[in-house]
PDB file of C-alpha atoms in Angstrom:
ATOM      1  CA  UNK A  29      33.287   8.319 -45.357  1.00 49.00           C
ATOM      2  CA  UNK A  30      35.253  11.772 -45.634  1.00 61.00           C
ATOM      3  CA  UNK A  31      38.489  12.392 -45.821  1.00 75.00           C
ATOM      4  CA  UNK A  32      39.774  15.799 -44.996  1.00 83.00           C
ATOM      5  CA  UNK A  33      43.413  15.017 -45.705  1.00 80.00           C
ATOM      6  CA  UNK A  34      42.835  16.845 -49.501  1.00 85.00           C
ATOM      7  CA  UNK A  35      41.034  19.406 -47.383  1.00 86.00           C
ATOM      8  CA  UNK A  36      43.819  20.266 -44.996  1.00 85.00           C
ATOM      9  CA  UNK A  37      46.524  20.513 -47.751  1.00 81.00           C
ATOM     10  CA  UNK A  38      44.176  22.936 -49.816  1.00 85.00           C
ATOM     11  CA  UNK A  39      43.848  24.822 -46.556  1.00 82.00           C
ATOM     12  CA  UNK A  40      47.823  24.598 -45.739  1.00 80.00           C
ATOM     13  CA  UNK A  41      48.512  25.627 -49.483  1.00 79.00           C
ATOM     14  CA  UNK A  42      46.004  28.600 -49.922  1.00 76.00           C
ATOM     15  CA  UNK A  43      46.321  29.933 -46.222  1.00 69.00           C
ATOM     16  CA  UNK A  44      44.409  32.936 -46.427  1.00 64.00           C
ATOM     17  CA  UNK A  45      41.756  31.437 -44.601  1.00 73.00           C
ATOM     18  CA  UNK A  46      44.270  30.135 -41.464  1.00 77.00           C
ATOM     19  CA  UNK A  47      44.422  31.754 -38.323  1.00 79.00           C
ATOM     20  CA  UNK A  48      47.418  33.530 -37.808  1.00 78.00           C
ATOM     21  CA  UNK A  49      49.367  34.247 -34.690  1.00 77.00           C
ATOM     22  CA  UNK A  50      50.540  38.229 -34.361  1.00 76.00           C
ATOM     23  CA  UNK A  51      53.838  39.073 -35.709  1.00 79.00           C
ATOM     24  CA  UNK A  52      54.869  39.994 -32.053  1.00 80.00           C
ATOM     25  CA  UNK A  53      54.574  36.595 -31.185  1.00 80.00           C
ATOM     26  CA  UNK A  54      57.180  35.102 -33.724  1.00 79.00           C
ATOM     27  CA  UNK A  55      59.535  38.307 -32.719  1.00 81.00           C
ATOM     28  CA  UNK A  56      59.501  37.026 -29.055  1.00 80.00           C
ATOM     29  CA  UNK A  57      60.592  33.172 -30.344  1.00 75.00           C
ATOM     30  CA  UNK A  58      63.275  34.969 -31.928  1.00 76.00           C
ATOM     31  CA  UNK A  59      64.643  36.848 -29.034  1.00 76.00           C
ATOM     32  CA  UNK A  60      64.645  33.947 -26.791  1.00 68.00           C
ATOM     33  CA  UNK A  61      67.670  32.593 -29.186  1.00 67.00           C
ATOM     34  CA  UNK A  62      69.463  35.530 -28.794  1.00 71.00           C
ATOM     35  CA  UNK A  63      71.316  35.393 -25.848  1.00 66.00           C
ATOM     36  CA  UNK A  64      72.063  39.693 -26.230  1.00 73.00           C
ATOM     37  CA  UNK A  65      68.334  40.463 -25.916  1.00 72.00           C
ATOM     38  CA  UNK A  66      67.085  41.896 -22.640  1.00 79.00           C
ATOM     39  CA  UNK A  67      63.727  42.695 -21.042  1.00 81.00           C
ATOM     40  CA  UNK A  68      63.440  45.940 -22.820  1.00 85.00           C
ATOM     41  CA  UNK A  69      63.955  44.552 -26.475  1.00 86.00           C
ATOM     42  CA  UNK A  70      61.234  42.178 -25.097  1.00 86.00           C
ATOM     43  CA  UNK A  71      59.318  45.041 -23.933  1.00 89.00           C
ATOM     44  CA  UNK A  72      59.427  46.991 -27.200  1.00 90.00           C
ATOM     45  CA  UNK A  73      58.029  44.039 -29.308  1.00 88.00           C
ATOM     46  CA  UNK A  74      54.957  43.480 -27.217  1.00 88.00           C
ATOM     47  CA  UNK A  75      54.368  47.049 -26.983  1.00 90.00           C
ATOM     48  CA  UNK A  76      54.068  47.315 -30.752  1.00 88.00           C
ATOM     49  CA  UNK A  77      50.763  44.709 -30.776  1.00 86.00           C
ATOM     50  CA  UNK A  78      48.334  47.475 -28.751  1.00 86.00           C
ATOM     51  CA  UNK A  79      45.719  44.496 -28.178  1.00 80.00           C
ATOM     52  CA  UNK A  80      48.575  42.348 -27.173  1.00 82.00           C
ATOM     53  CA  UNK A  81      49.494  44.439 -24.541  1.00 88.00           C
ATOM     54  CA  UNK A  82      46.102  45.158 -23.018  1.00 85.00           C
ATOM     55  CA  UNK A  83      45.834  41.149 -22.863  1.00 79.00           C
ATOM     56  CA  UNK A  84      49.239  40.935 -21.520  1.00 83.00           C
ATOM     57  CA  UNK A  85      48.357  43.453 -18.562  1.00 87.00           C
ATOM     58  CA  UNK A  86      45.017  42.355 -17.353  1.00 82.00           C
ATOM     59  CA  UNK A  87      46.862  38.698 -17.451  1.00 78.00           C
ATOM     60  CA  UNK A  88      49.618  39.717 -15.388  1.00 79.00           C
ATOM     61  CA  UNK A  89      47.635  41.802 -13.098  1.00 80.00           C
ATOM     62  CA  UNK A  90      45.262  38.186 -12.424  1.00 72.00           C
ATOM     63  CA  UNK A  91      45.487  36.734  -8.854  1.00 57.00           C
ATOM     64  CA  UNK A  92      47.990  34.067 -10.436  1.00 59.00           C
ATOM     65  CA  UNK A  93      50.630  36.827 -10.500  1.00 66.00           C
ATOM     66  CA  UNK A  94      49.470  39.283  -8.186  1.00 63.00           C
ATOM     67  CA  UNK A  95      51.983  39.931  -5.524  1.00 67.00           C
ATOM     68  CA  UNK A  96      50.299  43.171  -3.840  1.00 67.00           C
ATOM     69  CA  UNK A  97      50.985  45.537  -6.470  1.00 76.00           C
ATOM     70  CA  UNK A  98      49.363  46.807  -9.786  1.00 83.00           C
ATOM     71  CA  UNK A  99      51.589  46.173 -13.194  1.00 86.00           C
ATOM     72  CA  UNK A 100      51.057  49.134 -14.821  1.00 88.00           C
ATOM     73  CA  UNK A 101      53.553  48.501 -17.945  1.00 90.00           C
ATOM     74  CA  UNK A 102      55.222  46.018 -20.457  1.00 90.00           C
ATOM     75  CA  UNK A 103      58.400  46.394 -19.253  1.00 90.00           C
ATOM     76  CA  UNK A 104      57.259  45.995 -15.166  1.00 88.00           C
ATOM     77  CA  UNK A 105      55.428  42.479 -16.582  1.00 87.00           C
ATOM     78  CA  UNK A 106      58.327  41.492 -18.567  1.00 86.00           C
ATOM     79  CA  UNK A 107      60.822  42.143 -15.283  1.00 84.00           C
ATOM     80  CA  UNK A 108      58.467  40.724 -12.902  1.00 82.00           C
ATOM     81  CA  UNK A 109      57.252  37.595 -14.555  1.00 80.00           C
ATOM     82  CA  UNK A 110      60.429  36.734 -16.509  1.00 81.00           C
ATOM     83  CA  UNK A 111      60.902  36.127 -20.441  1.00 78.00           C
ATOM     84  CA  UNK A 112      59.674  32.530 -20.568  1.00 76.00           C
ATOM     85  CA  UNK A 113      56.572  33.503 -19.032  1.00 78.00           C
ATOM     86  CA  UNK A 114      55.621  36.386 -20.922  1.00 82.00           C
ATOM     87  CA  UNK A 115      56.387  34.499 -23.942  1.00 79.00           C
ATOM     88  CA  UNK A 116      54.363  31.763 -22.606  1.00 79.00           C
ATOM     89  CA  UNK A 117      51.556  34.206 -21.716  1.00 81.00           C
ATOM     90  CA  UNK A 118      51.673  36.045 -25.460  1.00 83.00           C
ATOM     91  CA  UNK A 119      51.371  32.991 -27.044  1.00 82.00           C
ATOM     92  CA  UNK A 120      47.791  32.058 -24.693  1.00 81.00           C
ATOM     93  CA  UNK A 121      46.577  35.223 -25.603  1.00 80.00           C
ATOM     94  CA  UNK A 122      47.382  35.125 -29.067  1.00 82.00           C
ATOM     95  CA  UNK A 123      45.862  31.698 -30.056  1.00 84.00           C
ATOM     96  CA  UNK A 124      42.663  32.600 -27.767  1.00 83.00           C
ATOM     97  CA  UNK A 125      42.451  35.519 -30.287  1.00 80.00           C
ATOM     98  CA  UNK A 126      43.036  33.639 -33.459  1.00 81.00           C
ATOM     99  CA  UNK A 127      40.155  31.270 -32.920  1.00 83.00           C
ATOM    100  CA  UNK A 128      36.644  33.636 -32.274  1.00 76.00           C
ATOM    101  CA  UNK A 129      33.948  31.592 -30.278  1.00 74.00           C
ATOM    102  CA  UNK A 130      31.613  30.669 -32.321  1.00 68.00           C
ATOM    103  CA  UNK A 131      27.484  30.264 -31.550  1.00 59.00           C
ATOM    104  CA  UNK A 132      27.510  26.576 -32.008  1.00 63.00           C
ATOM    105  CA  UNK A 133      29.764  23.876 -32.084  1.00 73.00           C
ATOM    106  CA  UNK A 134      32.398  23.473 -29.037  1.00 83.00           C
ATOM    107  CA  UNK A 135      32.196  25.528 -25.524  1.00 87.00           C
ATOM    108  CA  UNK A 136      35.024  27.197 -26.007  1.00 88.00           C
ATOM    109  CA  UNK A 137      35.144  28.749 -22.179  1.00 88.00           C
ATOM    110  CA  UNK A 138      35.527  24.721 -21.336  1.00 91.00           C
ATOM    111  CA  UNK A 139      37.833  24.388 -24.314  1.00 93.00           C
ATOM    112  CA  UNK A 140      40.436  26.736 -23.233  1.00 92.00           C
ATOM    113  CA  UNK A 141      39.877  26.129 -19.231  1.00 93.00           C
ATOM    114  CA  UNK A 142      41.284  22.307 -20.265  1.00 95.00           C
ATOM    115  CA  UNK A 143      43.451  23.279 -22.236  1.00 94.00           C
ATOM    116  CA  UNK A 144      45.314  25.464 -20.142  1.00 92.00           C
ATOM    117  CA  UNK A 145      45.105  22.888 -17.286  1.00 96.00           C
ATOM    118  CA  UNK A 146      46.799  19.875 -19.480  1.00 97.00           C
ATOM    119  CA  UNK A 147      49.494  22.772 -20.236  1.00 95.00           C
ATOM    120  CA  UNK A 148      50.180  23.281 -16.616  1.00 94.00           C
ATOM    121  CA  UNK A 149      50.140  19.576 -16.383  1.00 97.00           C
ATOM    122  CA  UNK A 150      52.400  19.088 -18.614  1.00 97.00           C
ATOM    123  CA  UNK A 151      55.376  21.191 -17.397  1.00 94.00           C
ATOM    124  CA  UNK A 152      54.605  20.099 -14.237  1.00 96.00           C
ATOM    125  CA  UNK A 153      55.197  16.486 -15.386  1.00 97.00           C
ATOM    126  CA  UNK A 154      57.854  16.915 -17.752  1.00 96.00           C
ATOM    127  CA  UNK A 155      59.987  18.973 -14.689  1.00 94.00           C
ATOM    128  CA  UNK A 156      59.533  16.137 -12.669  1.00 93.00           C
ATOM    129  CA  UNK A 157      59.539  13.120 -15.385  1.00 93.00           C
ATOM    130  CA  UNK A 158      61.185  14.897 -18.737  1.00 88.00           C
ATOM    131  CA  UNK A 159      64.548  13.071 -20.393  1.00 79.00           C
ATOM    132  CA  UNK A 160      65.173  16.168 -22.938  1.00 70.00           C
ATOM    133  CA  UNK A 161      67.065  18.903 -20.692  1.00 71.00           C
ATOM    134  CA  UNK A 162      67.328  21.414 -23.740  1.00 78.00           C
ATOM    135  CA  UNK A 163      63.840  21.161 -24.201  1.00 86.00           C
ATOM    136  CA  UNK A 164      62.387  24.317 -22.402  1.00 83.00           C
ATOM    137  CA  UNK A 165      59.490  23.762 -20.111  1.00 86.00           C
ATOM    138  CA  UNK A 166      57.883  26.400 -21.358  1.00 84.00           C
ATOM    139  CA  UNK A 167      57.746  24.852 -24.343  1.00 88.00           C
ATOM    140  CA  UNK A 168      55.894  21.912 -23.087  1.00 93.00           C
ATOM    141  CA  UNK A 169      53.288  23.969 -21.311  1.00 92.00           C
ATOM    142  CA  UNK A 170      52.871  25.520 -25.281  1.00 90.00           C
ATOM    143  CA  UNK A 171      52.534  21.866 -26.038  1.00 94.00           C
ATOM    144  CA  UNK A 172      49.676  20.901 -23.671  1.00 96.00           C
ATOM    145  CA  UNK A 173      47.821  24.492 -24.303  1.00 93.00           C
ATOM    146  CA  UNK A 174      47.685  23.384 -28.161  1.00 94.00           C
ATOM    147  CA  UNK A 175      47.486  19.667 -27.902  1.00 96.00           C
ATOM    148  CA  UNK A 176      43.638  20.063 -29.185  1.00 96.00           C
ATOM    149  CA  UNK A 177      43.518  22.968 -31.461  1.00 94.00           C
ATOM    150  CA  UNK A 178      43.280  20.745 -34.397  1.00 94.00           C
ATOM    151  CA  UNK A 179      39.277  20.391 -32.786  1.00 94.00           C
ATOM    152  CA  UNK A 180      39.095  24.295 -33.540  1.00 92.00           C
ATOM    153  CA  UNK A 181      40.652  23.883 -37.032  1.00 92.00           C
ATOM    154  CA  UNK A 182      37.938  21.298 -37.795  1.00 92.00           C
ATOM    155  CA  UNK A 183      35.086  23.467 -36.259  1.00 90.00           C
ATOM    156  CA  UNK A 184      35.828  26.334 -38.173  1.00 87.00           C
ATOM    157  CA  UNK A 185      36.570  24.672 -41.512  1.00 89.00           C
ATOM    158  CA  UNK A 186      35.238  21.208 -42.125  1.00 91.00           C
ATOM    159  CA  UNK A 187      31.623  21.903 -39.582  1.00 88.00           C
ATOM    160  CA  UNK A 188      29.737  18.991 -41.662  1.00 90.00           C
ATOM    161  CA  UNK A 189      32.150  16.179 -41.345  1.00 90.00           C
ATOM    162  CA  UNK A 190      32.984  17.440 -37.945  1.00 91.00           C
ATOM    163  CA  UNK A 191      29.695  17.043 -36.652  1.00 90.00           C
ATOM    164  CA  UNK A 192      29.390  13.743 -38.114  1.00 90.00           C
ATOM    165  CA  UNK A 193      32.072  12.574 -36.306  1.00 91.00           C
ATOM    166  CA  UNK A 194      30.858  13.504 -32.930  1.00 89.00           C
ATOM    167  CA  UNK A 195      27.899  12.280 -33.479  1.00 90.00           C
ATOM    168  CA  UNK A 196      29.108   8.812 -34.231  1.00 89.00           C
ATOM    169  CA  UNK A 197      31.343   9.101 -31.284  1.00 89.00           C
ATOM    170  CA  UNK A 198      28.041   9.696 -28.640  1.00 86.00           C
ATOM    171  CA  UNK A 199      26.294   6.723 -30.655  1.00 88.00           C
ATOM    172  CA  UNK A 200      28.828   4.308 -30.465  1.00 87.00           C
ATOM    173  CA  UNK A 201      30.780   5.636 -27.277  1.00 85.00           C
ATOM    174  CA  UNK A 202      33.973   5.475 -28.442  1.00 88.00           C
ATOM    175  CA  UNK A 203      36.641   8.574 -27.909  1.00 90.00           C
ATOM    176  CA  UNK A 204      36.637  11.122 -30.515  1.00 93.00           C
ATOM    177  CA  UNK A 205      39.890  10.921 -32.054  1.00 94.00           C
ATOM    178  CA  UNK A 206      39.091   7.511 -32.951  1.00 93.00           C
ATOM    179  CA  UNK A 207      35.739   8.433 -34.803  1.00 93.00           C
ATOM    180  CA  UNK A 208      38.042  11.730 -36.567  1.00 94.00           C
ATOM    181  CA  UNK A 209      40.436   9.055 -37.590  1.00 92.00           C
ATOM    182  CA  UNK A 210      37.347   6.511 -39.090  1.00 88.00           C
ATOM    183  CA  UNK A 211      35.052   9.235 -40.402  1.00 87.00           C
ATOM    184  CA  UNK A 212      37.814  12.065 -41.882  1.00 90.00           C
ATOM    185  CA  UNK A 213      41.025  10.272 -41.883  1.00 91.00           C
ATOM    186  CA  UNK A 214      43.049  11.488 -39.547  1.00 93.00           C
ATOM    187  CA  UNK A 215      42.426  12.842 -35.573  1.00 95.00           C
ATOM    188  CA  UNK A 216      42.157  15.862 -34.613  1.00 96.00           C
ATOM    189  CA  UNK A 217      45.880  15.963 -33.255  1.00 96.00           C
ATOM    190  CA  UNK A 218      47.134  15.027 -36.807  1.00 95.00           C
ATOM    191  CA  UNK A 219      45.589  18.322 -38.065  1.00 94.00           C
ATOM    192  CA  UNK A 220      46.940  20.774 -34.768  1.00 94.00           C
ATOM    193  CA  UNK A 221      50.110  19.310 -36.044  1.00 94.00           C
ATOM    194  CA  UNK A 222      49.787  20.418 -39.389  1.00 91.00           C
ATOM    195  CA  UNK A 223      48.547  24.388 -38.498  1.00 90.00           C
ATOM    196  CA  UNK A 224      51.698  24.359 -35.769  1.00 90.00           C
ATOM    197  CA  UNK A 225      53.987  23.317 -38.972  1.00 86.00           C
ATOM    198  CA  UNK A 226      52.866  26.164 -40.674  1.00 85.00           C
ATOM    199  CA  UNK A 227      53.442  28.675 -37.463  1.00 84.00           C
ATOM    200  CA  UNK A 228      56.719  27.245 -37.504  1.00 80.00           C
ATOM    201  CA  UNK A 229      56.913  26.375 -33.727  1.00 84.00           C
ATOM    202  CA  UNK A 230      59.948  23.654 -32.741  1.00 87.00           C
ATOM    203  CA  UNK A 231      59.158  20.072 -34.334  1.00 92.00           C
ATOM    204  CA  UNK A 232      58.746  18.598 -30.793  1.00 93.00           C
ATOM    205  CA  UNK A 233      56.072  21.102 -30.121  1.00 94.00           C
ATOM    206  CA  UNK A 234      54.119  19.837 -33.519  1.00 95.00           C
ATOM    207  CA  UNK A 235      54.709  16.233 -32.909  1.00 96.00           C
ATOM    208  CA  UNK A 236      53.453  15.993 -29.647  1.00 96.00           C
ATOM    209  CA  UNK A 237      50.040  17.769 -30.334  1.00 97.00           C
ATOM    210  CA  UNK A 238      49.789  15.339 -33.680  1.00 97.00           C
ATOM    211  CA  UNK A 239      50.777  11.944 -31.475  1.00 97.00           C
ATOM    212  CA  UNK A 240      49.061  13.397 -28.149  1.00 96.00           C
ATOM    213  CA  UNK A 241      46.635  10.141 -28.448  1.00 96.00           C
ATOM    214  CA  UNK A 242      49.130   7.727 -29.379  1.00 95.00           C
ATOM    215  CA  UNK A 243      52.706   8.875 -28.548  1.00 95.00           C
ATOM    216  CA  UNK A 244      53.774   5.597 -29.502  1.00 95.00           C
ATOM    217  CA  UNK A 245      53.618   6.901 -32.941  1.00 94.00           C
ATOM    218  CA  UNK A 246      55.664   9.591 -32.208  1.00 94.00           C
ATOM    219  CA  UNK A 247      59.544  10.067 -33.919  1.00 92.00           C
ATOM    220  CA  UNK A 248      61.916   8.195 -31.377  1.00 92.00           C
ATOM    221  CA  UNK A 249      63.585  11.585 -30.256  1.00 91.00           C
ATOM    222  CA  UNK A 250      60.064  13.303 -29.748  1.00 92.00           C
ATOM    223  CA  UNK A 251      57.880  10.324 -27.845  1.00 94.00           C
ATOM    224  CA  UNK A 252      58.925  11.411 -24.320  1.00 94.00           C
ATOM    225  CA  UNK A 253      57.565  14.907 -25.228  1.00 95.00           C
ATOM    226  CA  UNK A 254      54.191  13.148 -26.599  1.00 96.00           C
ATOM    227  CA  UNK A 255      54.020  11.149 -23.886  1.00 96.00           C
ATOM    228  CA  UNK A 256      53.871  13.483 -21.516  1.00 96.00           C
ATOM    229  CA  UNK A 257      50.950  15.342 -23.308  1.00 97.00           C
ATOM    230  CA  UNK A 258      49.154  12.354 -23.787  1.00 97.00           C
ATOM    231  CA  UNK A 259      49.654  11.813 -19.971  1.00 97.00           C
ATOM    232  CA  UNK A 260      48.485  15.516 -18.861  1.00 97.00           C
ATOM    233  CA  UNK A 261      45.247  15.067 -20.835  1.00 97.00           C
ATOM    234  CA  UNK A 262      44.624  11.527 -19.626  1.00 95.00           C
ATOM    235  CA  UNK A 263      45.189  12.621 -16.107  1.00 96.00           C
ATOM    236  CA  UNK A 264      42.612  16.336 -16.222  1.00 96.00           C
ATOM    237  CA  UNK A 265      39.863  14.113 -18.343  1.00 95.00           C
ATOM    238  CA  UNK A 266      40.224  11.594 -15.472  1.00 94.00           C
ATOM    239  CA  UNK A 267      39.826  14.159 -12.487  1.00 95.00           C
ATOM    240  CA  UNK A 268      37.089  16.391 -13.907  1.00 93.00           C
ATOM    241  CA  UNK A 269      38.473  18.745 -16.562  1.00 94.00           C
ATOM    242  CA  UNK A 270      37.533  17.307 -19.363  1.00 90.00           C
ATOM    243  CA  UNK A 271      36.262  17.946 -22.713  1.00 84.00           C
ATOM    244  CA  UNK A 272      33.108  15.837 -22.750  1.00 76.00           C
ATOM    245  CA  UNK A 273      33.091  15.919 -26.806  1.00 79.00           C
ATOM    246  CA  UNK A 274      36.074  13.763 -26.573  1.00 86.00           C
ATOM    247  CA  UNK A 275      34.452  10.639 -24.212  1.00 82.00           C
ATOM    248  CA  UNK A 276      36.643   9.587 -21.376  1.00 84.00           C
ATOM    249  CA  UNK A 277      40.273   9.426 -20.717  1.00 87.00           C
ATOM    250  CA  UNK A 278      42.453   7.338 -22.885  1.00 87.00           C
ATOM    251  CA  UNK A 279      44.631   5.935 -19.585  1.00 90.00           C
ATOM    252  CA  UNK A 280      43.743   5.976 -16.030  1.00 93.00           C
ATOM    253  CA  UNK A 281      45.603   8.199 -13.886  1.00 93.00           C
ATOM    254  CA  UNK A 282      47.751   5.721 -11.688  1.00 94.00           C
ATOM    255  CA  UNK A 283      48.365   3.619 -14.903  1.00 94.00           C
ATOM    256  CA  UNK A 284      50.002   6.541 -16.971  1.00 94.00           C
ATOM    257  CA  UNK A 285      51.615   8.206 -14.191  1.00 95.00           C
ATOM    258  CA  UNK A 286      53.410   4.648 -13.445  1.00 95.00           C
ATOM    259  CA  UNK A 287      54.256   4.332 -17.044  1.00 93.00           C
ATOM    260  CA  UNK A 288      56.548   7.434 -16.486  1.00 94.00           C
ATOM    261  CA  UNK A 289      57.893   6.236 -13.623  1.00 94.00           C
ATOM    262  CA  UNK A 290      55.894   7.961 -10.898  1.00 94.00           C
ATOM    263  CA  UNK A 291      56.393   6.204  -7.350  1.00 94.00           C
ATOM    264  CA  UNK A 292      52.859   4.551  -5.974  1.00 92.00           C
ATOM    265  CA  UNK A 293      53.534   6.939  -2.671  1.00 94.00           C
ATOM    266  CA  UNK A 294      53.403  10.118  -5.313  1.00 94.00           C
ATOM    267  CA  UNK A 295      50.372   9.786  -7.426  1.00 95.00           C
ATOM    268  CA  UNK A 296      48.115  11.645  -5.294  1.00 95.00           C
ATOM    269  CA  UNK A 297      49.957  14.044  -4.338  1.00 95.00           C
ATOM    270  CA  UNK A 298      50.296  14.455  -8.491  1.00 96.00           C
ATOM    271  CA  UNK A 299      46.427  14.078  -8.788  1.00 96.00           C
ATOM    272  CA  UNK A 300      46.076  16.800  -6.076  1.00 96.00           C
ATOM    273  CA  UNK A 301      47.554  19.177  -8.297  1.00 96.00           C
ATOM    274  CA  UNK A 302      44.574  19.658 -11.099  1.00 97.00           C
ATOM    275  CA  UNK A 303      41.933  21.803  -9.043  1.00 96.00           C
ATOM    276  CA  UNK A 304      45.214  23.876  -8.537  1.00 95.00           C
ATOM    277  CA  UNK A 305      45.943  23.907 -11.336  1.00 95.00           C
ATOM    278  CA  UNK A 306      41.854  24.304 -12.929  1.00 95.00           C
ATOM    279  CA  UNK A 307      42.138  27.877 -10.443  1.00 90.00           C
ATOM    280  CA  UNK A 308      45.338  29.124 -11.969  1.00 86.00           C
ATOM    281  CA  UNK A 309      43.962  28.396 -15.530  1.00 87.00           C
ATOM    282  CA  UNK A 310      40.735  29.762 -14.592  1.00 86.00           C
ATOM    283  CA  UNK A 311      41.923  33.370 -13.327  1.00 78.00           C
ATOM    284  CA  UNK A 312      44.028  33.870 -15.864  1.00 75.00           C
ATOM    285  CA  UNK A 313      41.445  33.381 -18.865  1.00 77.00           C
ATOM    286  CA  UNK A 314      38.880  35.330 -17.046  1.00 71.00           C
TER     287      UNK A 314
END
């Protein structure tokens, strides 16, 4: 049995290795607390990451946020779109970057297409379900988007024992996370939290991608937050947009969705939302 816990800290410690996330990125966090800073301050950060803004225009150009006419700068996406969102969009762009698909080992095209879907699910449920006003929904879409990177942490770095994991989770049929948590000591959500720590995104952020399969484990003040992850994955596996590595859904749909209070009459118009939802993500990674 391996246990990557060592593993992870050696990682943490060294960091060389780590993916990073562009300095623009961090920059933008900042500015959101600043209550002074304006679209062109905005702007002017995202303009000094030359990838960044290529990424940043062909995303805002997609069909999602197309209203007739071309974006042709920073400062027309930043205007049009709003900060939150082109925060929100950076951030995609940045973490797609950090993590290079590799030739074997996860589909990443499926990878990302899920995990943009549970972070549109997960605003969308946290709008209509959320207790935390001060929490930003923009911050629980980041939430959702990164609730599995810890699977492209242990891809990358720890291949061997990663494999061996998912292969004991198609012989014996459980779900993933709880082979990671047998076979290497802790799930793949444990080590997203860990990386996220070391971006230094908000705590909630971290400790809903760690507790994302069992937000009862969750600090008191962040378990609504995990919850609603956990729900948002629960509810894409369960309509089609899943990750087949992890196995099936760790809640059915109408289950979860009354769990946070959903009325009976609601959950399908909820359920209806994930093929919109699969189009959005799906234009906007292309």
């Amino acid at each position: 049995m391996a246990y990557i816990i060592q593993g992870m800290r050696d990682l943490l410690a060294k960091g060389e290795n780590l993916p990073t996330l562009p300095a623009a990125v961090f920059q933008l966090h900042k500015v959101l607390d600043d209550e002074m800073a304006g679209p062109a301050q905005v702007a002017a950060i995202i303009e000094g990451d030359p990838a960044l803004t290529g990424r940043l225009l062909r995303a805002a150009n997609a069909a999602a946020f197309n209203r007739g006419d071309r974006i042709g700068s920073v400062a027309a996406a930043v205007r049009r779109l709003g900060i939150d969102q082109i925060r929100t969009i950076c951030l995609v762009l940045a973490v797609v970057r950090a993590f290079p698909n590799r030739s074997t080992g996860l589909d990443h095209q499926l990878f990302w297409l899920h995990s943009a879907t549970v972070g549109m699910m997960s605003e969308y449920l946290w709008n209509r379900f959320g207790s935390a006003r001060d929490v930003p929904s923009a911050d629980i879409y980041t939430a959702g988007l990164l609730h599995d990177v810890g699977l492209l942490i242990l891809e990358q770095f720890f291949q061997r024992d990663f494999q061996e994991a998912r292969h004991e989770q198609l012989e014996t049929g459980h779900r993933l996370w709880q082979c990671e948590e047998s076979h290497l000591g802790m799930d793949h959500g444990a080590v997203g939290g860990l990386l996220l720590g070391r971006w230094s995104l908000p705590a909630y952020i971290s400790e809903a991608v760690t507790n994302h399969h069992h937000p009862e484990q969750a600090e008191p003040e962040y378990r609504d937050i995990s919850r609603i992850v956990y729900a948002a994955e629960a509810i894409c596996t369960e309509q089609g947009v899943a990750l087949l590595d992890e196995g099936g859904a760790d809640c059915p749909s109408e289950e979860i969705l009354a769990e946070l209070g959903c009325p009976e009459e609601e959950t399908a118009k909820i359920l209806d939302q994930v093929p919109i939802m699969v189009e959005r993500a799906r234009e906007f990674l292309n």
